[in-house]
């Protein structure tokens, strides 16, 4: 089974987000989505998300292509540990994301 991992804020889930999730799912059998914590969104994007992390998580969980969705780690400095935990075969990046830590 090929596991695909994606990360994102997914604030106000829109057709572009759904397109990205559909495309990511095509790269494997299982799609795992990590939704950014509210305080990490502020740290990364310098703005508060419109929706709470639990609202954003619930919206992502409702997407048919998503097999598992979870909130990211509280401590952003340890972000790579979630990759060690999930052990994805593939990580798909959004248009505004860059590889590397």
XYZ file of C-alpha atoms in Angstrom:
101
model
C 0.000 0.000 0.000
C 1.401 3.403 -1.007
C 0.809 6.176 1.531
C 0.710 9.775 0.341
C 1.127 12.615 2.834
C 0.152 16.261 2.423
C 0.327 19.224 4.771
C -1.737 22.395 4.736
C -3.872 24.971 6.436
C -7.000 24.271 4.365
C -8.707 27.427 5.576
C -12.167 27.754 4.002
C -11.775 24.532 2.023
C -12.297 25.503 -1.621
C -12.170 23.851 -5.083
C -8.398 24.410 -5.322
C -7.874 22.490 -2.090
C -10.149 19.689 -3.318
C -8.271 19.549 -6.633
C -4.956 19.259 -4.773
C -6.289 16.459 -2.555
C -7.706 14.545 -5.543
C -4.383 14.853 -7.398
C -2.402 13.784 -4.332
C -4.598 10.702 -3.836
C -3.820 9.587 -7.401
C -0.186 9.067 -6.355
C -1.043 6.246 -3.955
C -3.585 4.114 -2.155
C -3.904 6.013 1.122
C -4.026 9.783 1.563
C -3.067 11.230 4.943
C -3.579 14.966 5.487
C -1.937 16.957 8.261
C -3.856 20.144 9.053
C -1.814 22.975 10.545
C -2.456 24.072 14.113
C -3.853 27.583 14.550
C -0.749 28.938 16.271
C 1.498 27.421 13.573
C -0.559 29.127 10.860
C 0.075 32.438 12.614
C 3.790 31.595 12.851
C 4.110 30.573 9.178
C 1.613 32.829 7.414
C 1.629 35.738 9.868
C -2.154 35.740 10.066
C -4.903 34.039 12.014
C -6.888 31.466 9.992
C -10.572 32.268 9.384
C -11.621 28.900 10.770
C -10.412 27.079 13.858
C -8.154 24.079 13.516
C -11.003 21.759 14.500
C -13.298 23.247 11.842
C -10.583 22.939 9.202
C -9.851 19.362 10.281
C -13.536 18.386 10.061
C -13.807 19.887 6.573
C -10.779 17.948 5.365
C -12.049 14.730 6.959
C -15.244 15.086 4.908
C -13.356 15.012 1.585
C -13.934 11.560 0.014
C -10.327 11.118 -1.136
C -8.939 11.644 2.374
C -8.327 8.403 4.244
C -6.953 9.999 7.387
C -6.696 13.584 8.577
C -5.074 14.804 11.749
C -3.873 17.975 13.336
C -0.194 18.812 13.064
C 2.173 18.834 15.983
C 1.936 21.539 18.617
C 5.676 22.187 18.353
C 6.439 23.347 14.801
C 10.179 22.943 15.355
C 9.639 19.168 15.473
C 7.588 19.031 12.265
C 9.692 16.282 10.704
C 8.708 13.848 13.467
C 5.243 13.533 11.948
C 6.885 12.204 8.773
C 8.749 9.634 10.878
C 5.460 8.710 12.517
C 3.367 8.347 9.341
C 6.193 6.941 7.170
C 4.746 8.079 3.834
C 5.995 6.737 0.531
C 5.242 10.062 -1.155
C 4.830 13.630 0.088
C 2.884 15.957 -2.217
C 3.428 19.687 -1.922
C 1.020 22.493 -2.725
C 1.868 25.347 -5.062
C 2.981 27.525 -2.147
C 5.090 24.901 -0.398
C 8.780 24.145 -0.813
C 10.685 20.938 -0.064
C 13.094 20.788 2.824
C 13.125 21.704 6.469
